[in-house]
Short mmCIF file of C-alpha atoms and ligand atoms in Angstrom, two decimals:
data_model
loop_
_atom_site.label_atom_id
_atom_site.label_comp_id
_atom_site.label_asym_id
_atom_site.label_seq_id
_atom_site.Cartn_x
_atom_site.Cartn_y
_atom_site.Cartn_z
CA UNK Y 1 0.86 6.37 -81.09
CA UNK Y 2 -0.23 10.11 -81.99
CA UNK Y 3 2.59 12.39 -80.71
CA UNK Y 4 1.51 15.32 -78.44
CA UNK Y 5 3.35 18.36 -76.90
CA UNK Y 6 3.07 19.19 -73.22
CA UNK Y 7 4.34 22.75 -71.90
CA UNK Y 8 3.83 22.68 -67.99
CA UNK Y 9 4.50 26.68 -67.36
CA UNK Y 10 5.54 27.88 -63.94
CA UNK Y 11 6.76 30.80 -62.44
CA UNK Y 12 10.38 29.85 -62.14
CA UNK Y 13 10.61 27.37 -65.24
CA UNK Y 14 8.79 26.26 -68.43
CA UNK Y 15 9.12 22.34 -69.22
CA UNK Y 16 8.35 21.60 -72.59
CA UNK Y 17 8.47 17.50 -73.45
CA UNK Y 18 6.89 15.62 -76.50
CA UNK Y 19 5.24 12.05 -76.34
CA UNK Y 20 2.75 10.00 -75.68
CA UNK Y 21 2.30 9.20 -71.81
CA UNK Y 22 4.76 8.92 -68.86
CA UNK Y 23 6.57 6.36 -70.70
CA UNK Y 24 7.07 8.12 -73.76
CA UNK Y 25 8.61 11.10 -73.17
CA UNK Y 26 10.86 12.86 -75.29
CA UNK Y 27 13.33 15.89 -75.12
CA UNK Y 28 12.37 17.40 -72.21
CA UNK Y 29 13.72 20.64 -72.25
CA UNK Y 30 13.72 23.46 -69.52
CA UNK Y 31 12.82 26.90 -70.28
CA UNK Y 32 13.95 29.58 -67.23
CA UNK Y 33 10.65 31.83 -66.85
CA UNK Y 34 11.90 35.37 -68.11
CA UNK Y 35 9.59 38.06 -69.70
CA UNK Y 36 5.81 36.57 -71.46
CA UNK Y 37 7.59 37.44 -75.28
CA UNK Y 38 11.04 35.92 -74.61
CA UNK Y 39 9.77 32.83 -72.73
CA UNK Y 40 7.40 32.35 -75.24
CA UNK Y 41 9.01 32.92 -78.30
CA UNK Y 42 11.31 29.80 -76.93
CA UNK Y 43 8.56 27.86 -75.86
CA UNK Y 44 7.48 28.14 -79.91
CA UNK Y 45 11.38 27.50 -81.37
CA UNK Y 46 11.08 24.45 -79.32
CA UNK Y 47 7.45 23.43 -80.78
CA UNK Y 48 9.44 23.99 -84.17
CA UNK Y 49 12.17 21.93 -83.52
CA UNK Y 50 9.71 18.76 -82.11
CA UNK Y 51 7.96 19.52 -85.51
CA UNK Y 52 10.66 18.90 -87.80
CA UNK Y 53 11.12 15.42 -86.56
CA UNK Y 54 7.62 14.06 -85.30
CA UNK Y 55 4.40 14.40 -86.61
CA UNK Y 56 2.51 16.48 -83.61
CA UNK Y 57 -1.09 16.31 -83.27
CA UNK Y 58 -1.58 18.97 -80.78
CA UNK Y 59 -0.15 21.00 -77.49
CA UNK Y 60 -1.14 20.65 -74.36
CA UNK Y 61 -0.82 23.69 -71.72
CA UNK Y 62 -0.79 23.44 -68.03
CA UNK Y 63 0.02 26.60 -66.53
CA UNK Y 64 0.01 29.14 -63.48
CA UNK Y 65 -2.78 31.36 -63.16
CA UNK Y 66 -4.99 33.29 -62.96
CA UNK Y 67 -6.39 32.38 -65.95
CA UNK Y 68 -9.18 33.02 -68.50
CA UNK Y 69 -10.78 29.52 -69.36
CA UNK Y 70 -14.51 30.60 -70.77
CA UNK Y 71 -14.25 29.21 -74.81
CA UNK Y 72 -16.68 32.16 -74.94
CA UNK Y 73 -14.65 34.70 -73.61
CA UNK Y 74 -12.24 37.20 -75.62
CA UNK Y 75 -9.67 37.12 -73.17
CA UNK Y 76 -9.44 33.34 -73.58
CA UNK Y 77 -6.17 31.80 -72.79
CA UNK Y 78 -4.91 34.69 -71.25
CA UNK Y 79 -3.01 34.82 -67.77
CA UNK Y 80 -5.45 37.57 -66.36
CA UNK Y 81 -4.05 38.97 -63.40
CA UNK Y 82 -0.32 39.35 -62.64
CA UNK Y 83 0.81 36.77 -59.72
CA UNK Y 84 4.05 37.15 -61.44
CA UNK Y 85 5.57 40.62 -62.20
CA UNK Y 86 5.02 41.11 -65.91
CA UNK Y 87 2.99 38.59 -66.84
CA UNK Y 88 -1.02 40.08 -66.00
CA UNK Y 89 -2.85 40.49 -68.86
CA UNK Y 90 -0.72 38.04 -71.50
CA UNK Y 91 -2.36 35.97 -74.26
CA UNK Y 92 -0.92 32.33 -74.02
CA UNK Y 93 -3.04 30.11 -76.57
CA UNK Y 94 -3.10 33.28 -79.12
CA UNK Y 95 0.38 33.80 -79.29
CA UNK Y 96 1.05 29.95 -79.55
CA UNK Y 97 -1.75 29.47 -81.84
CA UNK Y 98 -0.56 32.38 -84.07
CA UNK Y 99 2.72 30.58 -85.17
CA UNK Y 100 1.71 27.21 -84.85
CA UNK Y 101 -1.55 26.23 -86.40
CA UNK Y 102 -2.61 23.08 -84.04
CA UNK Y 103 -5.39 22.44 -81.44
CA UNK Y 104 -4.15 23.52 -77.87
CA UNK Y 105 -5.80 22.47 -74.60
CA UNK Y 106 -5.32 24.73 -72.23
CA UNK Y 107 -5.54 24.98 -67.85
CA UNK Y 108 -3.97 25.60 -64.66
CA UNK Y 109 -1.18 23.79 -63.24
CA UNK Y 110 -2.68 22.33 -60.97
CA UNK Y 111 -5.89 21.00 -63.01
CA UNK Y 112 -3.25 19.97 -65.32
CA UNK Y 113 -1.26 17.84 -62.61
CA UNK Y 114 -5.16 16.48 -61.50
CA UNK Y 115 -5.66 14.90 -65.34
CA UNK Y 116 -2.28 13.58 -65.33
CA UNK Y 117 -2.96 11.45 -62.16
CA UNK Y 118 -6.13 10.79 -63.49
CA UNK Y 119 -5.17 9.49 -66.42
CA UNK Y 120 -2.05 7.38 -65.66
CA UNK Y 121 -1.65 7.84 -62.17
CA UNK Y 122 -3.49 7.70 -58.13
CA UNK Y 123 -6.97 8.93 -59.90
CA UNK Y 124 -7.03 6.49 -62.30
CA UNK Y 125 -10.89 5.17 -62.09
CA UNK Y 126 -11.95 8.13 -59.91
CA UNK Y 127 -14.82 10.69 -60.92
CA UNK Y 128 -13.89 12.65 -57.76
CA UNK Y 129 -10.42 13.61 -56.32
CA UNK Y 130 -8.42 16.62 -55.46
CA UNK Y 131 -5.16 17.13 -56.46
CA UNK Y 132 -3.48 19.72 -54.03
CA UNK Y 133 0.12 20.97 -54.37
CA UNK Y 134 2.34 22.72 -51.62
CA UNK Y 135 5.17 23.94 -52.95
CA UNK Y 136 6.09 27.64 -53.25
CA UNK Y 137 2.62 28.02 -53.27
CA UNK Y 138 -0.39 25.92 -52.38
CA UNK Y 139 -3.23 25.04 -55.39
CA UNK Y 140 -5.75 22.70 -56.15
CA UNK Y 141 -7.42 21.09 -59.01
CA UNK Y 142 -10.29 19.38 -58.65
CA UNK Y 143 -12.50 16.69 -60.54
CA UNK Y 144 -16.42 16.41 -59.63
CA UNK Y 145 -18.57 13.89 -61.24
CA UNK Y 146 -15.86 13.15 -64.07
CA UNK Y 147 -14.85 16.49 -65.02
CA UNK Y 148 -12.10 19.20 -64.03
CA UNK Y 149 -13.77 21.89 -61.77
CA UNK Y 150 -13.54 24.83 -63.54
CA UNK Y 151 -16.61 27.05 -62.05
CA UNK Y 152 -17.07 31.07 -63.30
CA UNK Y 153 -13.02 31.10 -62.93
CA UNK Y 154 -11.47 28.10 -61.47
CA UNK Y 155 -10.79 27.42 -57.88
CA UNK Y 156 -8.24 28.82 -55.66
CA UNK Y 157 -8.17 26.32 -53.27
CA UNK Y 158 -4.99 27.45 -51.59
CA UNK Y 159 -6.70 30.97 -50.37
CA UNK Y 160 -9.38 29.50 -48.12
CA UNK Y 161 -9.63 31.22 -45.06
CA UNK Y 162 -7.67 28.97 -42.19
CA UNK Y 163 -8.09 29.48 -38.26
CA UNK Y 164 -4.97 30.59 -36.91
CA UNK Y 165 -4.72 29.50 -33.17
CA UNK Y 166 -1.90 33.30 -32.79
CA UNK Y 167 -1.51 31.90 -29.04
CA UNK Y 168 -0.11 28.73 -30.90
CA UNK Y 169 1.41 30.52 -34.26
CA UNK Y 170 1.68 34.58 -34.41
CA UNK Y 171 3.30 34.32 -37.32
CA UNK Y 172 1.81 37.08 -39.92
CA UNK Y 173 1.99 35.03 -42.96
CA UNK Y 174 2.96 35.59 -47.12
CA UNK Y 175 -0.12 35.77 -48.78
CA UNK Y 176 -0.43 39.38 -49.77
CA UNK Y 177 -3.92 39.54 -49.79
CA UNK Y 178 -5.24 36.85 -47.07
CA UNK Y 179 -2.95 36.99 -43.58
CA UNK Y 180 -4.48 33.81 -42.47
CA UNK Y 181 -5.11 31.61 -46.05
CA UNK Y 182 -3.63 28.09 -46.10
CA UNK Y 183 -1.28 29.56 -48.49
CA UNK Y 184 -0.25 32.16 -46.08
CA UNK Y 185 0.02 29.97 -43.49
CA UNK Y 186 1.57 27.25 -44.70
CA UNK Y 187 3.44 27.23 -48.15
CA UNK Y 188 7.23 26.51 -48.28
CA UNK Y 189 8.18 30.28 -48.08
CA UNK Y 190 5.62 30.34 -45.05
CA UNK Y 191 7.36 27.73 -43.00
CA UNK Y 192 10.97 29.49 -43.90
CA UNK Y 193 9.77 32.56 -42.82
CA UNK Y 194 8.90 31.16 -39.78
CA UNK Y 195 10.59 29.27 -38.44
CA UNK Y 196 14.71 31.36 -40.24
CA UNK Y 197 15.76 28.77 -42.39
CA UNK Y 198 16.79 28.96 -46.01
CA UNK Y 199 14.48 25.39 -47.10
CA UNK Y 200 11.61 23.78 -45.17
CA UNK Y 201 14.42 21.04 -46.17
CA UNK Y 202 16.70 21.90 -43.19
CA UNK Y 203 13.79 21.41 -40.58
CA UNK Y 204 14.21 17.50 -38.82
CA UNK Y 205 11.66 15.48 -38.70
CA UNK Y 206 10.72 16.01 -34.87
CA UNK Y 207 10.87 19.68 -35.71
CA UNK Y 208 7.39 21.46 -34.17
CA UNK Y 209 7.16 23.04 -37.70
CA UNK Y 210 6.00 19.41 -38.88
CA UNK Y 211 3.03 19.07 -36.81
CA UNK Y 212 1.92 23.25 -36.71
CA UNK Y 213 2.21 21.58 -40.75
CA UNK Y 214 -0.14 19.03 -40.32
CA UNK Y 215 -2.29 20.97 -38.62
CA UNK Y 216 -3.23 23.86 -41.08
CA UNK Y 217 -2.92 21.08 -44.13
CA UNK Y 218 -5.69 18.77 -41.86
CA UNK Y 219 -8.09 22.22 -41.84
CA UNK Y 220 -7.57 22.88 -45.54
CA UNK Y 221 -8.53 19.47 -46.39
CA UNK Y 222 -11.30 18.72 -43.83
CA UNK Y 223 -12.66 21.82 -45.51
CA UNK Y 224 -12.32 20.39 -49.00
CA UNK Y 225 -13.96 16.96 -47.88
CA UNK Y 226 -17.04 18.76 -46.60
CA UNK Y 227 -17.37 20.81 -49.57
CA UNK Y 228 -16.50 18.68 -52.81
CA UNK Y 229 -16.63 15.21 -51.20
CA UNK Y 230 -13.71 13.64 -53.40
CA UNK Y 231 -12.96 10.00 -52.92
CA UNK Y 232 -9.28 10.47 -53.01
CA UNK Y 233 -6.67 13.57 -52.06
CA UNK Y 234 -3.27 13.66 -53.94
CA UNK Y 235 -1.04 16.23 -52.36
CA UNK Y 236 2.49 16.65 -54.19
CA UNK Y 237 4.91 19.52 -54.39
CA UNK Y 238 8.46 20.22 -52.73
CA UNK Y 239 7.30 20.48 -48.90
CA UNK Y 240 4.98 16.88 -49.04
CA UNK Y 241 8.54 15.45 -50.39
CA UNK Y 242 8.65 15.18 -46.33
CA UNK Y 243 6.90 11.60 -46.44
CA UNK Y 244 6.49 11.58 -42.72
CA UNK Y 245 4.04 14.64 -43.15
CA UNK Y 246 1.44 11.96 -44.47
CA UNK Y 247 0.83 10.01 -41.58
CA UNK Y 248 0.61 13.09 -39.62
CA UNK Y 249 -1.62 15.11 -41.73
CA UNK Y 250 -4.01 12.28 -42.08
CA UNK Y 251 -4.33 12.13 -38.28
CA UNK Y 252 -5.30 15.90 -38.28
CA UNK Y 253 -8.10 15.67 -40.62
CA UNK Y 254 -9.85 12.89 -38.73
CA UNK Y 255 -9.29 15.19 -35.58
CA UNK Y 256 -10.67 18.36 -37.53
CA UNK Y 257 -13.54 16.42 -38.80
CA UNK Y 258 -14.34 15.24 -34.93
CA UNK Y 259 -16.73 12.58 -36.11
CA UNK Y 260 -18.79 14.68 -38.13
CA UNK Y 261 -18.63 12.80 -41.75
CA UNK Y 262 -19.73 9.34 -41.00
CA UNK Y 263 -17.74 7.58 -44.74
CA UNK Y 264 -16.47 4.29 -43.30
CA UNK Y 265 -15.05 4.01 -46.89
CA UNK Y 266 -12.63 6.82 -46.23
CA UNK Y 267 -12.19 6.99 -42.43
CA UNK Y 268 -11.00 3.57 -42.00
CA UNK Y 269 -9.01 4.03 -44.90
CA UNK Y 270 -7.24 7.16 -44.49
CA UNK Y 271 -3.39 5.79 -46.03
CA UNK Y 272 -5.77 5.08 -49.26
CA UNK Y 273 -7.16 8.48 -49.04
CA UNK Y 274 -4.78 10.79 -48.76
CA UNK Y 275 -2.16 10.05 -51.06
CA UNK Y 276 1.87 11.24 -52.84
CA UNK Y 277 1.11 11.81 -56.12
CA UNK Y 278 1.86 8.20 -58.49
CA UNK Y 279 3.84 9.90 -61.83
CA UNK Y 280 5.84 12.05 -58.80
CA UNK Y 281 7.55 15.22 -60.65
CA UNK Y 282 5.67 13.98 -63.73
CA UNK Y 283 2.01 14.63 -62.39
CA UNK Y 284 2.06 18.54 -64.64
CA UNK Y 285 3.61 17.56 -67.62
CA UNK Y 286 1.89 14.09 -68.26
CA UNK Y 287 -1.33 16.58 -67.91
CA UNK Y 288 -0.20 18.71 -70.58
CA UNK Y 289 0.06 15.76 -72.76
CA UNK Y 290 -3.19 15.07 -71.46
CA UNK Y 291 -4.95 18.13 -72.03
CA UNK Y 292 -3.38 17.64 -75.76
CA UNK Y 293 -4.54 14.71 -75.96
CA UNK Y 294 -8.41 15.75 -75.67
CA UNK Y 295 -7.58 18.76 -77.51
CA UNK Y 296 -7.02 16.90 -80.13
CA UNK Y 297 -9.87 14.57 -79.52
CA UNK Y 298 -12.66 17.68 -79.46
CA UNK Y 299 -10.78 18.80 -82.69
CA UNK Y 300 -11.83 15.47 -84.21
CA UNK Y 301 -15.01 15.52 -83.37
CA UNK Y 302 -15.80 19.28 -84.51
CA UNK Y 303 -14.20 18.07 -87.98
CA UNK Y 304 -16.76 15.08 -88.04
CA UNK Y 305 -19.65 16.59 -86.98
CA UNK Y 306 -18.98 19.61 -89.28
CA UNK Y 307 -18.12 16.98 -91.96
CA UNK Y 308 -21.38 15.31 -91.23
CA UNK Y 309 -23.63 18.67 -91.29
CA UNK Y 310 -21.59 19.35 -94.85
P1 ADP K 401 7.20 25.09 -57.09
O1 ADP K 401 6.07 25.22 -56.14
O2 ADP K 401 7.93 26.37 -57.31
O3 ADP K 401 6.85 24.38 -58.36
P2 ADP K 401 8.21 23.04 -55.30
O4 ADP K 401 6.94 22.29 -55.36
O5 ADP K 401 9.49 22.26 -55.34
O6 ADP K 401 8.32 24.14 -56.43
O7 ADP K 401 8.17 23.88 -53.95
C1 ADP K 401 9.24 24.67 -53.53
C2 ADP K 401 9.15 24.85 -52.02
O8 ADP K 401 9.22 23.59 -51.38
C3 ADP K 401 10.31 25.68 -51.48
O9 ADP K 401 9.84 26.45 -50.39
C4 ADP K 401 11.30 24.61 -51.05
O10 ADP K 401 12.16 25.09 -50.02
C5 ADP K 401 10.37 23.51 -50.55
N1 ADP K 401 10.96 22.18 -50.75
C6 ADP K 401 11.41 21.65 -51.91
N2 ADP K 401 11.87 20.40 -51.72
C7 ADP K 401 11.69 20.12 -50.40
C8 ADP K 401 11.96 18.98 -49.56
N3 ADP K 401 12.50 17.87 -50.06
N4 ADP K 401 11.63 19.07 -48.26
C9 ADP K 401 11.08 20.19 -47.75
N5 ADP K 401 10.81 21.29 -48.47
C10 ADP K 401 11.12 21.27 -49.78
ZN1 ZN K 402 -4.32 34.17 -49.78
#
C-alpha cells in the first residue's frame, strides 16, 4: 500500500503520523505548537526520519486557518491572518515543499477531519455532510455535491451570527470580533467562562449549561440545514465528548426548524443525522493522509497527461 504522511496542525499541537488509513498508522509523534520556524523545522526532521525507512508518496496537511487555498494565488499555502500570535502571514506548503520535494495536499482542519470521515468513517457514501467541531473553538467543513466547500476562502462556519435570548444568557461571549457568534457563545472556553469552572468537564449532566448548549448548537445547525442541505452532521471535538449533548441537541434543531423543512428522510431520523464522529480523535489526521492521498493522485495524473501531450 503507497505510504503517505499526514500532519494535522493545531494551535496547541502538531501530530505528524505515516500510513495508509486508520489502520495503518505509524509513529505518531506530537509536535507542541511553538513559533512557525521551530515547529516547522520539526515537522520536516520528522518527514526525514519517516523517509529513511518508508518509501513516502506524498504529505498530507490539515491545518488551522485562515488559510490561502486558490492554486492560483501567490500566497498559496499560507496561514493568512494571525488567529494565533505569530503565525499571520506564514508559508506552510513552501517551506515544506522547499526541503522536501513531494506533492502536498493541503486544507483546514476541519475540511481535513470532513475527508477523513468521508473516506473511512460516518460520510462514507455521502456527497453532502458537515463536519462541525466544538472544541476550543467551533469550525466546519463541509462537502456539497461530492466536493470539500472551499468558496472565495473557505467557510467559517463557527462565526455565524446566533440569537442570544440576554434575558436567558447575558453572558458577553469570547469571540473577539462577533459578541454573539456560535463560537462566542458556545465554544469550550465560552461555557467556562460562564458558567467559573476550569473544563466544561466539571459541569454534571443535569447542569443548565447542557441545555443553554443544545440550544445555541440546535440554531447553528438549523442554520446550516437550511443553507447547505447536507444529508448527515458529524459534530466531534472535546465538549460533544458529553454524549448526552446528542440527544438533546437533536431535539433543539427540530424545535428551531418548527416544521419548516418538510425531509421525512432526516426528521424521522434525527439519531442517523446528527452524528459522533466514526474514526473519534482520528477524524484530522486520517484526513491528512487523505488529502495525501489525492495529492498524490492529481500528481499522477498531471505526469500522464503531460506524458501524453509529450
Ligand atoms: P481543540 O479544540 O484545542 O483541538 P478539544 O476539541 O479537545 O481541543 O477542545 C478543548 C475544549 O473542550 C476545552 O474547552 C476543554 O475544556 C473541553 N473539553 C475537552 N474534553 C472534554 C470533555 N470530555 N467534556 C467536556 N468538555 C471537554
Ligand atoms: Zn466570531
Amino acid at each position: 500500500m503507497n505510504q503517505f504522511i499526514g500532519i494535522e496542525g493545531g494551535g496547541t499541537k502538531f501530530v505528524c503520523v505515516h500510513g495508509s488509513n486508520p489502520h495503518d498508522l505509524k509513529d505518531r509523534v506530537v509536535i507542541k505548537t511553538k513559533t512557525p520556524q521551530r515547529t516547522l523545522h520539526e515537522v520536516i526532521d520528522y518527514i526525514r526520519e519517516v523517509q529513511k525507512k518508508s518509501l513516502i508518496k506524498a504529505i498530507g496537511i490539515a491545518i488551522f486557518g485562515p488559510l490561502d487555498l486558490d492554486p492560483q494565488s501567490p500566497t498559496y499555502g499560507f496561514i493568512t491572518a494571525a488567529a494565533k500570535p505569530n503565525w499571520g502571514n506564514t508559508e506552510i506548503v513552501g517551506t515544506i515543499r522547499e526541503a522536501i520535494d513531494l506533492p502536498i495536499g493541503f486544507d483546514t482542519d476541519v475540511n481535513g477531519a470532513a475527508i477523513g470521515e468521508y473516506r473511512w468513517g460516518a460520510a462514507r457514501g455521502l456527497s453532502d455532510f458537515i463536519y462541525l467541531t466544538v472544541g476550543t473553538g467551533i469550525g466546519g467543513g463541509a462537502m456539497s455535491n461530492g466536493k470539500l466547500v472551499h468558496g472565495a476562502m473557505h467557510p467559517e462556519m463557527g462565526h455565524i451570527l446566533i440569537p442570544q435570548d440576554t434575558s436567558r444568557d447575558s453572558f458577553a461571549g469570547v469571540c473577539n470580533y462577533h459578541k454573539n457568534c456560535l463560537e462566542s457563545l458556545a465554544t469550550g472556553p465560552a461555557m467556562e467562562k460562564r458558567w467559573q469552572v476550569n473544563s466544561a468537564y466539571e459541569l454534571p449532566p443535569d447542569h443548565p449549561a447542557w441545555d443553554l448548549e443544545a440550544h445555541y448548537l440546535g440554531l447553528g445547525i438549523a442554520n446550516y440545514m437550511l443553507s447547505l442541505s447536507p444529508k448527515r452532521i458529524i459534530l466531534g471535538g472535546g465538549i460533544m465528548q458529553q454524549i448526552h449533548l446528542f440527544p438533546k441537541i437533536r431535539a433543539e434543531v427540530i424545535k428551531c426548524l418548527n416544521g419548516y423543512l418538510k425531509c421525512e428522510k432526516i426528521l424521522n431520523h434525527m439519531d442517523d443525522f446528527i452524528v459522533p464522529p466514526e474514526l473519534n480523535e482520528n477524524s484530522g489526521i486520517c484526513g491528512a493522509i487523505a488529502l495525501a492521498e489525492e495529492s498524490f493522485m492529481n500528481s499522477s495524473l498531471h505526469i500522464i497527461k503531460n506524458y501524453e501531450i509529450a
